[in-house]
Amino acid sequence: MQSTLPLHRLATRPIIQLRRLAFPFPSRHLSSSSRRLTPAEQPKIAAYESIGVSLKPGEEVWWCRCGRSQEQPFCDGSHEGTGLEPLQWLVPPPKNKPDDTTTPRTIRFCQCKHTKTPPICDGSHKQLKK
Ligand code: FES
């Protein structure tokens, strides 16, 4: 099935719509690797603070793990060739309302790429040298 939108219209869709589409990169970019990362493959620090994004429970996002995306905190494909891959993540429902799938909640995403609870900020950016 072909899209009825002309190409220039597709390119101007807001990013909030684009990130909800199926992940646009070939599956070979999603395979995991257990080898140690070289210094050149280490994630870049996109920012020394978290970023809040309002999302509904059940929404799927692809969190940028490499720090090179221009659409932080989400992947834009800039990880190509780094050996790093994005993290697929589904927004969970609030703990006090596990059946609520309609109310948006603000998620604090890590941008320093050093969180130990990806993709959620755990405050690790406070320990990093600027
Ligand atoms: S752009 Fe950073 S993981 Fe894809």
Coordinates of N, CA and C and ligand atoms in Angstrom, one line a residue:
M1 N 0.8 -1.2 0.0 CA 0.0 0.0 0.0 C 0.9 1.2 0.0
Q2 N 0.6 2.2 -0.9 CA 1.4 3.4 -0.9 C 0.7 4.5 -0.2
S3 N 1.5 5.4 0.4 CA 1.0 6.5 1.1 C 0.4 7.5 0.1
T4 N -0.6 8.2 0.5 CA -1.2 9.2 -0.4 C -0.6 10.6 -0.2
L5 N 0.3 10.7 0.8 CA 1.0 12.0 1.0 C 2.1 12.2 0.1
P6 N 2.3 13.4 -0.5 CA 3.5 13.6 -1.3 C 4.8 13.5 -0.4
L7 N 5.9 13.2 -1.0 CA 7.1 13.1 -0.2 C 7.5 14.3 0.7
H8 N 7.3 15.5 0.1 CA 7.6 16.7 0.9 C 6.7 16.8 2.2
R9 N 5.5 16.3 2.1 CA 4.6 16.3 3.3 C 5.1 15.3 4.3
L10 N 5.5 14.1 3.9 CA 6.0 13.1 4.8 C 7.2 13.6 5.6
A11 N 8.1 14.3 4.9 CA 9.3 14.8 5.5 C 9.0 15.9 6.6
T12 N 7.9 16.5 6.5 CA 7.6 17.6 7.4 C 6.7 17.2 8.6
R13 N 6.3 15.9 8.7 CA 5.5 15.4 9.8 C 6.3 15.7 11.1
P14 N 5.5 16.1 12.1 CA 6.2 16.3 13.4 C 6.8 15.1 13.9
I15 N 8.0 15.2 14.6 CA 8.7 14.1 15.1 C 7.9 13.2 16.0
I16 N 6.9 13.8 16.7 CA 6.1 13.0 17.6 C 5.3 12.0 16.9
Q17 N 5.0 12.2 15.6 CA 4.3 11.2 14.8 C 5.3 10.2 14.3
L18 N 6.4 10.7 13.8 CA 7.4 9.8 13.2 C 7.9 8.8 14.2
R19 N 8.1 9.1 15.4 CA 8.7 8.1 16.4 C 7.7 7.1 16.7
R20 N 6.4 7.3 16.4 CA 5.4 6.3 16.7 C 5.3 5.3 15.5
L21 N 5.9 5.6 14.4 CA 5.8 4.6 13.3 C 6.7 3.5 13.5
A22 N 6.6 2.4 12.8 CA 7.5 1.3 13.0 C 8.9 1.7 12.8
F23 N 9.8 1.1 13.5 CA 11.2 1.4 13.5 C 11.7 1.4 12.1
P24 N 12.3 2.5 11.5 CA 12.6 2.5 10.1 C 13.9 1.9 9.7
F25 N 14.6 1.2 10.5 CA 15.9 0.7 10.2 C 15.9 -0.8 10.0
P26 N 16.8 -1.3 9.2 CA 16.8 -2.8 8.9 C 17.1 -3.5 10.2
S27 N 16.6 -4.7 10.3 CA 16.7 -5.5 11.6 C 18.2 -5.8 11.9
R28 N 19.1 -5.7 10.9 CA 20.5 -6.0 11.2 C 21.1 -5.0 12.2
H29 N 20.4 -3.9 12.3 CA 20.9 -2.9 13.3 C 20.4 -3.2 14.7
L30 N 19.5 -4.1 14.9 CA 19.0 -4.4 16.2 C 19.6 -5.6 16.8
S31 N 20.5 -6.3 16.1 CA 21.1 -7.5 16.8 C 22.0 -7.0 17.9
S32 N 22.1 -7.8 18.9 CA 22.9 -7.4 20.1 C 24.3 -8.0 19.9
S33 N 25.3 -7.4 20.6 CA 26.7 -7.8 20.5 C 27.2 -7.8 21.9
S34 N 28.0 -8.9 22.2 CA 28.5 -9.0 23.6 C 30.0 -8.5 23.6
R35 N 30.6 -8.1 22.5 CA 32.0 -7.7 22.5 C 32.1 -6.3 23.2
R36 N 33.3 -6.0 23.7 CA 33.5 -4.7 24.4 C 33.6 -3.6 23.4
L37 N 33.0 -2.5 23.8 CA 33.0 -1.3 22.9 C 34.4 -0.6 22.9
T38 N 34.8 -0.2 21.7 CA 36.1 0.6 21.6 C 35.8 2.0 22.1
P39 N 36.8 2.8 22.4 CA 36.5 4.2 22.8 C 35.7 5.0 21.8
A40 N 36.0 4.7 20.5 CA 35.2 5.4 19.5 C 33.8 5.0 19.4
E41 N 33.4 3.9 20.0 CA 32.1 3.4 20.0 C 31.3 3.8 21.3
Q42 N 32.0 4.4 22.2 CA 31.3 4.8 23.5 C 30.2 5.8 23.2
P43 N 29.1 5.8 24.0 CA 28.1 6.8 23.7 C 28.6 8.2 24.0
K44 N 28.0 9.1 23.2 CA 28.3 10.5 23.4 C 27.3 11.0 24.5
I45 N 27.7 12.0 25.2 CA 26.8 12.6 26.2 C 26.0 13.7 25.4
A46 N 24.7 13.4 25.2 CA 23.8 14.3 24.5 C 23.5 15.6 25.3
A47 N 23.4 15.4 26.7 CA 23.1 16.5 27.6 C 23.3 16.0 29.0
Y48 N 23.7 17.0 29.9 CA 23.9 16.6 31.3 C 22.6 16.8 32.1
E49 N 21.5 16.5 31.5 CA 20.3 16.5 32.2 C 19.3 15.6 31.6
S50 N 18.2 15.3 32.3 CA 17.2 14.4 31.7 C 16.3 15.3 30.9
I51 N 15.4 14.7 30.1 CA 14.4 15.4 29.3 C 13.0 14.7 29.6
G52 N 12.0 15.5 29.8 CA 10.7 15.0 30.1 C 9.9 14.9 28.8
V53 N 9.2 13.8 28.5 CA 8.4 13.6 27.3 C 7.1 13.0 27.8
S54 N 6.0 13.6 27.3 CA 4.6 13.1 27.7 C 4.2 12.0 26.7
L55 N 4.0 10.9 27.3 CA 3.6 9.7 26.4 C 2.5 8.9 27.1
K56 N 1.7 8.2 26.3 CA 0.7 7.3 26.9 C 1.2 5.9 27.1
P57 N 0.7 5.3 28.2 CA 1.1 3.9 28.4 C 0.9 3.0 27.2
G58 N 1.8 2.2 26.9 CA 1.7 1.3 25.8 C 2.4 1.8 24.5
E59 N 2.7 3.2 24.5 CA 3.4 3.7 23.3 C 4.8 3.1 23.3
E60 N 5.2 2.9 22.0 CA 6.6 2.4 21.8 C 7.5 3.5 21.4
V61 N 8.7 3.5 22.0 CA 9.7 4.5 21.6 C 11.0 3.7 21.4
W62 N 11.9 4.4 20.6 CA 13.3 3.9 20.4 C 14.2 4.9 21.0
W63 N 14.7 4.6 22.2 CA 15.6 5.5 22.9 C 17.0 5.4 22.3
C64 N 17.6 6.6 22.0 CA 18.9 6.7 21.5 C 19.9 6.3 22.5
R65 N 20.7 5.3 22.2 CA 21.7 4.8 23.2 C 23.1 5.4 22.8
C66 N 23.3 5.9 21.6 CA 24.6 6.3 21.2 C 24.8 7.8 21.5
G67 N 23.8 8.6 21.7 CA 24.0 10.0 22.0 C 24.2 10.9 20.8
R68 N 24.1 10.4 19.6 CA 24.4 11.1 18.4 C 23.1 11.6 17.7
S69 N 22.0 11.2 18.1 CA 20.7 11.6 17.5 C 20.4 13.1 17.7
Q70 N 19.9 13.7 16.6 CA 19.5 15.1 16.7 C 18.1 15.2 17.2
E71 N 17.4 14.1 17.5 CA 16.0 14.1 18.0 C 16.0 13.5 19.4
Q72 N 16.9 13.9 20.2 CA 17.0 13.3 21.6 C 15.6 13.5 22.3
P73 N 15.2 12.5 23.1 CA 16.0 11.3 23.5 C 15.8 10.1 22.6
F74 N 15.2 10.3 21.4 CA 14.9 9.2 20.5 C 15.9 9.1 19.4
C75 N 16.0 7.8 18.8 CA 16.9 7.5 17.8 C 16.4 8.1 16.4
D76 N 17.4 8.6 15.7 CA 17.2 9.1 14.3 C 18.0 8.4 13.3
G77 N 18.7 7.3 13.7 CA 19.5 6.5 12.8 C 21.0 6.9 12.8
S78 N 21.3 8.0 13.5 CA 22.7 8.5 13.5 C 23.7 7.5 14.1
H79 N 23.2 6.4 14.8 CA 24.1 5.4 15.4 C 24.8 4.5 14.3
E80 N 24.4 4.7 13.1 CA 24.9 3.8 12.0 C 26.5 3.9 12.0
G81 N 27.1 2.7 12.1 CA 28.5 2.5 12.1 C 29.2 2.7 13.5
T82 N 28.4 3.0 14.5 CA 29.0 3.1 15.8 C 29.1 1.8 16.6
G83 N 28.4 0.8 16.2 CA 28.3 -0.4 17.0 C 27.3 -0.4 18.1
L84 N 26.7 0.8 18.2 CA 25.6 0.9 19.3 C 24.2 0.9 18.6
E85 N 23.2 0.5 19.3 CA 21.9 0.3 18.8 C 20.9 1.0 19.7
P86 N 19.7 1.4 19.2 CA 18.7 2.0 20.0 C 18.0 0.9 20.9
L87 N 17.4 1.4 22.0 CA 16.7 0.5 22.9 C 15.2 0.7 22.6
Q88 N 14.5 -0.4 22.3 CA 13.0 -0.4 22.1 C 12.4 -0.4 23.5
W89 N 11.4 0.5 23.7 CA 10.9 0.5 25.1 C 9.4 0.9 25.0
L90 N 8.6 0.2 25.8 CA 7.1 0.5 25.9 C 6.8 1.2 27.1
V91 N 6.1 2.3 27.0 CA 5.7 3.1 28.2 C 4.8 2.3 29.1
P92 N 5.2 2.1 30.4 CA 4.4 1.3 31.3 C 3.3 2.1 31.9
P93 N 2.2 1.5 32.3 CA 1.1 2.2 33.0 C 1.6 2.7 34.4
P94 N 1.0 3.7 34.9 CA 1.4 4.2 36.3 C 1.2 3.0 37.3
K95 N 2.1 2.9 38.3 CA 2.0 1.9 39.2 C 0.7 1.9 40.0
N96 N 0.2 3.1 40.3 CA -1.1 3.1 41.1 C -2.3 3.0 40.2
K97 N -2.2 2.9 38.8 CA -3.3 2.7 37.9 C -2.9 1.8 36.8
P98 N -2.7 0.5 37.1 CA -2.1 -0.4 36.1 C -3.0 -0.6 34.9
D99 N -4.3 -0.3 35.0 CA -5.2 -0.4 33.8 C -5.4 0.8 33.0
D100 N -4.8 1.9 33.4 CA -4.9 3.2 32.7 C -4.0 3.2 31.5
T101 N -4.5 3.1 30.3 CA -3.7 3.2 29.1 C -4.0 4.4 28.3
T102 N -4.7 5.4 28.8 CA -5.1 6.6 28.1 C -4.5 7.9 28.6
T103 N -4.2 7.9 29.9 CA -3.7 9.1 30.5 C -2.2 9.3 30.2
P104 N -1.8 10.4 29.5 CA -0.4 10.6 29.2 C 0.4 10.8 30.6
R105 N 1.6 10.3 30.6 CA 2.5 10.6 31.8 C 3.8 11.1 31.3
T106 N 4.4 11.9 32.1 CA 5.7 12.5 31.7 C 6.8 11.5 32.1
I107 N 7.6 11.1 31.1 CA 8.7 10.2 31.4 C 10.0 11.0 31.3
R108 N 10.9 10.8 32.3 CA 12.2 11.5 32.3 C 13.2 10.6 31.7
F109 N 13.5 10.9 30.4 CA 14.5 10.1 29.7 C 15.9 10.6 30.0
C110 N 16.8 9.6 30.0 CA 18.3 9.9 30.2 C 18.8 10.5 28.9
Q111 N 19.6 11.5 29.0 CA 20.3 12.0 27.8 C 21.8 11.9 27.9
C112 N 22.3 11.6 29.1 CA 23.8 11.4 29.3 C 24.3 10.1 28.8
K113 N 23.3 9.1 28.7 CA 23.6 7.8 28.2 C 24.4 6.9 29.1
H114 N 24.4 7.3 30.4 CA 25.1 6.6 31.4 C 24.2 6.0 32.5
T115 N 22.9 6.2 32.3 CA 21.9 5.7 33.3 C 22.1 4.1 33.5
K116 N 21.8 3.7 34.6 CA 21.9 2.2 34.9 C 20.4 1.7 34.8
T117 N 19.5 2.5 34.5 CA 18.1 2.1 34.3 C 17.5 2.6 33.0
P118 N 18.2 2.3 31.9 CA 17.8 2.8 30.6 C 16.3 2.4 30.2
P119 N 15.6 3.3 29.6 CA 16.0 4.7 29.2 C 15.7 5.8 30.2
I120 N 15.4 5.4 31.4 CA 15.0 6.3 32.4 C 16.2 6.9 33.2
C121 N 16.2 8.2 33.4 CA 17.2 8.9 34.1 C 17.3 8.4 35.5
D122 N 18.5 8.1 36.0 CA 18.7 7.7 37.4 C 19.6 8.7 38.1
G123 N 19.9 9.8 37.5 CA 20.7 10.9 38.1 C 22.2 10.7 37.8
S124 N 22.6 9.7 37.0 CA 24.0 9.4 36.7 C 24.7 10.7 36.1
H125 N 24.0 11.5 35.4 CA 24.6 12.7 34.8 C 25.3 13.6 35.9
K126 N 24.8 13.5 37.1 CA 25.4 14.4 38.2 C 26.8 13.9 38.5
Q127 N 27.2 12.7 38.2 CA 28.5 12.2 38.5 C 29.5 12.4 37.4
L128 N 29.0 12.8 36.2 CA 29.9 13.0 35.1 C 30.6 14.3 35.1
K129 N 31.9 14.3 34.6 CA 32.7 15.5 34.5 C 32.3 16.2 33.2
K130 N 32.1 17.5 33.3 CA 31.8 18.3 32.1 C 33.0 18.7 31.3
Ligands
FES1 S1 20.8 7.7 16.9 FE1 21.5 7.1 18.8 S2 20.9 5.0 19.0 FE2 20.2 5.6 17.0

